[in-house]
Amino acid sequence: MNQRIQIAGPCSAESAEQVLSAAKGLAPTGIDYFRAGIWKPRTRPGAFEGVGNTGLPWLQSVQKTYGLKVCTEVANARHVQAALKAGIDMLWIGARTTANPFQVQEIADALTGVNVPIAVKNPTQPDLALWSGAIERLANAGIQDLMAVHRGFTVHGQKKYRNVPLWQIPIDFRNEHPEIPMLNDPSHITGKRSMIPDVAQMAVDLGFDGFMIEVHPDPDVAWTDAPQQVTPVRYAEMMAELKFRSSVKKEGHGELSALRSEIDMVDESLVDLLVRRMGISKEIGLFKKEHGMTILQNARWQHILKQNVGQGSEQGLDSGFVEEVYKAIHQASIAAQRMVIRDELGKSCDPQEGRRQD
Ligand code: PEP
Ligand code: MN
């Protein structure tokens, strides 16, 4: 798979046979690390929480029998010590643990002076600073070989994905930490094996550095995350079907430059239109102020939204996309009108006003 980092293996280690069977299927595919969770942080009590230390010798058998490097999830200092003692080659920090700075610090402290690669999954909530913070705690502890794993984010009430990808967050993370390889975990993003290739292709198109994917010898009977696991054979097929395109700008690529100039021109017009719209919006704010009207005229807003979402979908634009764009414009418009009403017109307006800020 084009020299990308590949981590694959079952969600959970269930038995020596299951672990070795997964490893046997994966060994010929050229993965870099075989994964299996032995300490499983579960959202609800009563679910299978992993086999614990019992699974460590199974991972050692994978190392010996198939010459594969192995990794597992750690969530506290005790896990780190047991895994290091057993010679586990790489450790990863799960999404629920990254979300807790005390926990991450405990792990970082347990790793001080040890040189073992660590992968850090994004926290469950869409909070870039928490993810970066975890990476920084480990870097401060002297860990040099760090990787980030994008596994999607919990968004209440959303149905398409198990964890919504919110691609802008890993992109922002990469801009903050360009030296850290960014892996994609399409298994936990989708929660559903049929959707994995599409998400994995998106990660390739965005220039990600590799994958962590859940692979089980008999996915339907897996003790955890059954719907999202694939067989080793399917895994190899999926990896082979990914299409890699060069991210390097090719010289003499006239067609691409022409298209980019066209995009630049459209972007310029878009910004001009936004400036014009905001100017009108401020005038409306003045009118509302003089006539004692509220800023939000809900019927009017509903009309604008319906009108533009409709016009967009007629021409092939995704209605969710147009809705999001309009909500952002409307939010900025309200913020500007509030300033007009409070006589703060000269000051810069903050469209994020009213949203959470740390
Ligand atoms: C896992 O990798 O099996 C896991 C529990 O993932 P996450 O921490 O991303 O939920
Ligand atoms: Mn899992």
Short mmCIF file of N, CA and C in Angstrom, two decimals, residues 23 46 60 131 212 305:
data_model
loop_
_atom_site.label_atom_id
_atom_site.label_comp_id
_atom_site.label_asym_id
_atom_site.label_seq_id
_atom_site.Cartn_x
_atom_site.Cartn_y
_atom_site.Cartn_z
N ALA A 23 -3.71 -12.83 13.02
CA ALA A 23 -2.32 -12.51 12.66
C ALA A 23 -1.87 -13.32 11.45
N GLY A 46 -21.06 -3.31 32.04
CA GLY A 46 -21.67 -4.61 31.74
C GLY A 46 -21.16 -5.19 30.42
N GLN A 60 2.58 -11.86 22.37
CA GLN A 60 3.97 -12.34 22.24
C GLN A 60 4.05 -13.48 21.23
N TRP A 131 -6.50 17.10 21.92
CA TRP A 131 -5.71 16.14 21.14
C TRP A 131 -4.25 16.59 21.10
N MET A 212 -5.39 2.76 10.79
CA MET A 212 -5.61 1.72 11.79
C MET A 212 -6.98 1.14 11.46
N LEU A 305 -33.66 30.51 4.28
CA LEU A 305 -33.04 29.19 4.31
C LEU A 305 -33.69 28.26 3.27
#
